[in-house]
Amino acid sequence: MTVILAIGGTDSSGGAGLTRDTAMAANLGITLRPVVTAVTVQTDEAVLAVHPCAPQAVADQASAALATPPPPEAAKIGMLGSAAVAEAVAATLPAGLPVVLDPVLKATSGGTLMDADGFGALLRRAALVTPNLAELEVLTGIGGPVEAQAAALLAQGVQAVLVKGGHGTGTRSTDLLFTADGAVTPFSAPRLAVSKRGTGCSLATAIACQLAKGDSLREACRHGKDAVHRWLRR
């Protein structure tokens, strides 16, 4: 069996976080090993409370998941909650493991889940960072064209950035992959008249699943977007 590691928070409403990660991985035929960073108390309308796990507890979970055969072929990181947890995760992940980082700053239903400067070395450790338009602006601290914002993030040592277009406008939702070699690759699909929580979680997990299967980064992004589009249509 093919395995990925998923690091993130729980969501009592079932709309996002590790619940969505597990569902997407199962749809793609991948086994998921969850590492809980926080227990969130949520509805579709609001984050009512966040109960973070201690950094050592997160590191211990990850170590146990990594030690269980067969080893994970990729990792997806979602909600971390604090810089201390980010540091613990960065210190635990083995070199060479492809990591997809979904830089969760706020919940769709409201509530801050992470400070922008808390990701530290994980930004540079990740094979791919997947911000939406709002997250990209916060992470870089600049406005203006998406191309300039992505370039600013790459200049920080990030390996690749997939800017998600779901919060954009127009008849098509287009994600843009920016890589350190200067290439820009678009992935487009018709914009659907449906709004679902957990799309960011699902996309990052789908990409991690495809990397675990042996896809290149560009192939993984394309297949990941297709998988999320199929889920939204259902």
Tab-separated table of C-alpha atoms in Angstrom:
chain	number	residue	atom	x	y	z
A	1	MET	CA	0.000	0.000	0.000
A	2	THR	CA	1.032	3.617	-0.560
A	3	VAL	CA	1.032	5.829	2.533
A	4	ILE	CA	1.138	9.563	3.204
A	5	LEU	CA	1.549	11.449	6.466
A	6	ALA	CA	-1.044	14.163	7.184
A	7	ILE	CA	-0.335	16.738	9.878
A	8	GLY	CA	-3.142	19.084	10.892
A	9	GLY	CA	-6.064	19.851	13.139
A	10	THR	CA	-9.361	18.110	13.730
A	11	ASP	CA	-12.641	19.812	12.840
A	12	SER	CA	-15.733	18.863	14.829
A	13	SER	CA	-17.980	19.886	11.923
A	14	GLY	CA	-16.193	17.445	9.620
A	15	GLY	CA	-15.802	20.090	6.938
A	16	ALA	CA	-12.028	20.545	6.923
A	17	GLY	CA	-8.753	19.418	8.456
A	18	LEU	CA	-7.816	15.786	8.938
A	19	THR	CA	-11.359	14.621	8.147
A	20	ARG	CA	-11.111	16.018	4.626
A	21	ASP	CA	-7.524	14.802	4.269
A	22	THR	CA	-8.589	11.250	5.085
A	23	ALA	CA	-11.552	11.334	2.715
A	24	MET	CA	-9.492	12.613	-0.217
A	25	ALA	CA	-6.691	10.098	0.371
A	26	ALA	CA	-9.223	7.260	0.493
A	27	ASN	CA	-10.767	8.459	-2.779
A	28	LEU	CA	-7.336	8.247	-4.394
A	29	GLY	CA	-6.531	4.823	-2.970
A	30	ILE	CA	-3.921	6.070	-0.499
A	31	THR	CA	-3.551	5.165	3.175
A	32	LEU	CA	-3.257	8.188	5.474
A	33	ARG	CA	-1.512	8.382	8.837
A	34	PRO	CA	-2.840	11.353	10.833
A	35	VAL	CA	-0.877	13.555	13.212
A	36	VAL	CA	-3.078	15.879	15.291
A	37	THR	CA	-1.751	19.378	15.972
A	38	ALA	CA	-4.903	20.787	17.557
A	39	VAL	CA	-8.501	19.953	18.354
A	40	THR	CA	-10.742	22.689	17.001
A	41	VAL	CA	-14.340	23.269	18.023
A	42	GLN	CA	-16.047	24.402	14.814
A	43	THR	CA	-19.310	24.694	13.008
A	44	ASP	CA	-19.748	25.739	9.381
A	45	GLU	CA	-20.164	29.310	10.624
A	46	ALA	CA	-17.495	29.795	13.278
A	47	VAL	CA	-14.436	28.564	15.141
A	48	LEU	CA	-15.596	28.376	18.753
A	49	ALA	CA	-12.392	27.152	20.386
A	50	VAL	CA	-8.938	25.774	19.601
A	51	HIS	CA	-7.173	23.316	21.891
A	52	PRO	CA	-3.553	22.969	20.677
A	53	CYS	CA	-1.415	19.896	21.212
A	54	ALA	CA	1.994	20.269	22.833
A	55	PRO	CA	4.862	20.401	20.308
A	56	GLN	CA	6.419	17.250	21.790
A	57	ALA	CA	3.114	15.383	21.436
A	58	VAL	CA	2.985	16.358	17.759
A	59	ALA	CA	6.601	15.272	17.225
A	60	ASP	CA	5.977	11.957	19.005
A	61	GLN	CA	2.929	11.225	16.821
A	62	ALA	CA	4.898	11.995	13.668
A	63	SER	CA	7.830	9.834	14.771
A	64	ALA	CA	5.538	6.881	15.448
A	65	ALA	CA	3.764	7.300	12.108
A	66	LEU	CA	7.086	7.480	10.258
A	67	ALA	CA	8.393	4.377	12.047
A	68	THR	CA	5.374	2.255	11.090
A	69	PRO	CA	5.984	0.189	7.934
A	70	PRO	CA	5.598	0.836	5.121
A	71	PRO	CA	7.024	4.337	5.481
A	72	PRO	CA	5.088	7.320	4.132
A	73	GLU	CA	6.037	8.392	0.616
A	74	ALA	CA	4.954	12.025	1.105
A	75	ALA	CA	3.575	14.374	3.733
A	76	LYS	CA	0.846	16.998	3.767
A	77	ILE	CA	0.925	19.712	6.423
A	78	GLY	CA	-2.113	21.819	7.216
A	79	MET	CA	-2.932	23.620	10.452
A	80	LEU	CA	0.061	23.923	12.783
A	81	GLY	CA	-1.135	26.558	15.215
A	82	SER	CA	2.204	27.834	16.501
A	83	ALA	CA	5.832	28.380	15.579
A	84	ALA	CA	6.853	25.854	18.243
A	85	VAL	CA	4.809	23.123	16.562
A	86	ALA	CA	6.213	24.100	13.157
A	87	GLU	CA	9.753	23.763	14.541
A	88	ALA	CA	8.944	20.371	16.076
A	89	VAL	CA	7.543	19.108	12.776
A	90	ALA	CA	10.507	20.426	10.781
A	91	ALA	CA	12.915	18.652	13.130
A	92	THR	CA	11.016	15.353	12.866
A	93	LEU	CA	10.461	14.999	9.120
A	94	PRO	CA	13.189	12.988	7.378
A	95	ALA	CA	15.238	14.554	4.602
A	96	GLY	CA	14.027	13.611	1.155
A	97	LEU	CA	10.363	13.175	2.092
A	98	PRO	CA	8.234	15.288	-0.302
A	99	VAL	CA	6.210	17.772	1.755
A	100	VAL	CA	3.176	19.778	0.629
A	101	LEU	CA	2.508	22.710	2.981
A	102	ASP	CA	-0.943	24.276	3.010
A	103	PRO	CA	-0.194	27.491	4.965
A	104	VAL	CA	-3.397	27.671	6.987
A	105	LEU	CA	-3.702	31.116	8.580
A	106	LYS	CA	-7.457	31.369	9.097
A	107	ALA	CA	-10.378	28.979	9.014
A	108	THR	CA	-12.934	29.516	6.265
A	109	SER	CA	-15.571	29.754	8.993
A	110	GLY	CA	-13.534	32.463	10.773
A	111	GLY	CA	-10.817	32.531	13.409
A	112	THR	CA	-7.039	32.924	13.245
A	113	LEU	CA	-5.184	29.594	13.327
A	114	MET	CA	-1.565	30.664	12.732
A	115	ASP	CA	0.639	33.755	12.558
A	116	ALA	CA	2.205	34.400	9.159
A	117	ASP	CA	5.748	34.378	10.560
A	118	GLY	CA	5.285	31.063	12.371
A	119	PHE	CA	6.164	28.648	9.570
A	120	GLY	CA	9.913	29.218	9.793
A	121	ALA	CA	12.067	26.594	8.131
A	122	LEU	CA	9.027	24.604	6.978
A	123	LEU	CA	8.473	27.060	4.127
A	124	ARG	CA	11.889	26.206	2.722
A	125	ARG	CA	11.605	22.516	3.658
A	126	ALA	CA	8.424	21.983	1.641
A	127	ALA	CA	8.524	20.780	-1.963
A	128	LEU	CA	5.394	22.867	-2.518
A	129	VAL	CA	3.540	25.629	-0.659
A	130	THR	CA	-0.133	26.104	-1.598
A	131	PRO	CA	-1.446	29.539	-0.495
A	132	ASN	CA	-4.710	31.052	-1.619
A	133	LEU	CA	-4.695	34.678	-2.765
A	134	ALA	CA	-5.232	36.102	0.726
A	135	GLU	CA	-2.611	33.855	2.308
A	136	LEU	CA	-0.078	34.757	-0.374
A	137	GLU	CA	-0.437	38.451	0.397
A	138	VAL	CA	-0.057	37.866	4.135
A	139	LEU	CA	2.949	35.573	3.733
A	140	THR	CA	4.815	38.009	1.490
A	141	GLY	CA	3.635	41.257	3.067
A	142	ILE	CA	3.155	42.865	-0.327
A	143	GLY	CA	0.235	43.571	-2.622
A	144	GLY	CA	0.239	43.864	-6.358
A	145	PRO	CA	0.381	41.200	-9.076
A	146	VAL	CA	0.369	37.539	-8.093
A	147	GLU	CA	3.575	37.071	-10.084
A	148	ALA	CA	5.438	39.560	-7.886
A	149	GLN	CA	4.074	38.010	-4.707
A	150	ALA	CA	5.079	34.501	-5.794
A	151	ALA	CA	8.536	35.764	-6.736
A	152	ALA	CA	8.888	37.293	-3.273
A	153	LEU	CA	8.008	33.962	-1.652
A	154	LEU	CA	10.447	32.070	-3.891
A	155	ALA	CA	13.131	34.595	-2.952
A	156	GLN	CA	12.736	33.453	0.659
A	157	GLY	CA	14.006	30.017	-0.382
A	158	VAL	CA	10.653	28.351	-1.064
A	159	GLN	CA	11.061	25.602	-3.679
A	160	ALA	CA	7.709	25.996	-5.466
A	161	VAL	CA	4.441	27.863	-4.951
A	162	LEU	CA	0.984	26.862	-6.177
A	163	VAL	CA	-1.239	29.943	-5.950
A	164	LYS	CA	-4.830	28.755	-5.697
A	165	GLY	CA	-7.384	30.629	-7.780
A	166	GLY	CA	-10.543	29.571	-6.000
A	167	HIS	CA	-10.974	32.996	-4.408
A	168	GLY	CA	-10.525	34.756	-7.728
A	169	THR	CA	-13.113	35.857	-10.266
A	170	GLY	CA	-14.162	34.824	-13.749
A	171	THR	CA	-15.710	31.741	-15.283
A	172	ARG	CA	-12.639	29.588	-14.683
A	173	SER	CA	-10.655	28.822	-11.548
A	174	THR	CA	-6.972	28.868	-12.420
A	175	ASP	CA	-4.167	27.776	-10.109
A	176	LEU	CA	-0.649	28.942	-10.992
A	177	LEU	CA	2.468	26.890	-10.237
A	178	PHE	CA	5.612	28.994	-9.815
A	179	THR	CA	8.954	27.168	-9.540
A	180	ALA	CA	12.446	28.331	-8.689
A	181	ASP	CA	13.567	27.955	-12.323
A	182	GLY	CA	11.192	30.765	-13.335
A	183	ALA	CA	8.574	28.545	-14.957
A	184	VAL	CA	4.867	29.311	-14.517
A	185	THR	CA	2.348	26.531	-15.193
A	186	PRO	CA	-1.437	27.152	-15.126
A	187	PHE	CA	-4.025	24.560	-14.105
A	188	SER	CA	-7.544	25.625	-15.011
A	189	ALA	CA	-11.050	24.264	-14.552
A	190	PRO	CA	-14.561	25.718	-14.916
A	191	ARG	CA	-15.570	27.700	-11.830
A	192	LEU	CA	-18.414	25.833	-10.139
A	193	ALA	CA	-21.386	27.493	-8.478
A	194	VAL	CA	-20.647	25.730	-5.214
A	195	SER	CA	-18.762	26.775	-2.088
A	196	LYS	CA	-17.280	24.084	0.116
A	197	ARG	CA	-15.080	24.219	3.172
A	198	GLY	CA	-12.030	22.004	3.042
A	199	THR	CA	-11.050	22.628	-0.575
A	200	GLY	CA	-7.553	23.784	0.426
A	201	CYS	CA	-7.061	20.718	2.618
A	202	SER	CA	-8.317	18.462	-0.147
A	203	LEU	CA	-6.078	19.948	-2.838
A	204	ALA	CA	-2.874	19.768	-0.784
A	205	THR	CA	-3.688	16.189	0.229
A	206	ALA	CA	-4.462	15.163	-3.342
A	207	ILE	CA	-1.132	16.593	-4.519
A	208	ALA	CA	0.722	14.767	-1.732
A	209	CYS	CA	-1.031	11.538	-2.751
A	210	GLN	CA	0.069	11.977	-6.356
A	211	LEU	CA	3.658	12.702	-5.306
A	212	ALA	CA	3.555	9.506	-3.235
A	213	LYS	CA	2.463	7.645	-6.369
A	214	GLY	CA	5.540	8.934	-8.203
A	215	ASP	CA	4.124	11.874	-10.160
A	216	SER	CA	6.311	14.857	-10.954
A	217	LEU	CA	5.346	18.085	-9.207
A	218	ARG	CA	3.525	19.429	-12.266
A	219	GLU	CA	1.687	16.133	-12.820
A	220	ALA	CA	0.740	15.997	-9.141
A	221	CYS	CA	-0.688	19.527	-9.259
A	222	ARG	CA	-2.691	18.755	-12.392
A	223	HIS	CA	-4.088	15.481	-11.038
A	224	GLY	CA	-4.736	17.087	-7.658
A	225	LYS	CA	-6.809	19.886	-9.180
A	226	ASP	CA	-8.757	17.347	-11.225
A	227	ALA	CA	-9.508	15.330	-8.076
A	228	VAL	CA	-10.816	18.381	-6.197
A	229	HIS	CA	-12.907	19.450	-9.199
A	230	ARG	CA	-14.506	15.984	-9.333
A	231	TRP	CA	-15.267	16.168	-5.600
A	232	LEU	CA	-16.880	19.607	-5.914
A	233	ARG	CA	-18.999	18.457	-8.853
A	234	ARG	CA	-20.237	15.505	-6.794
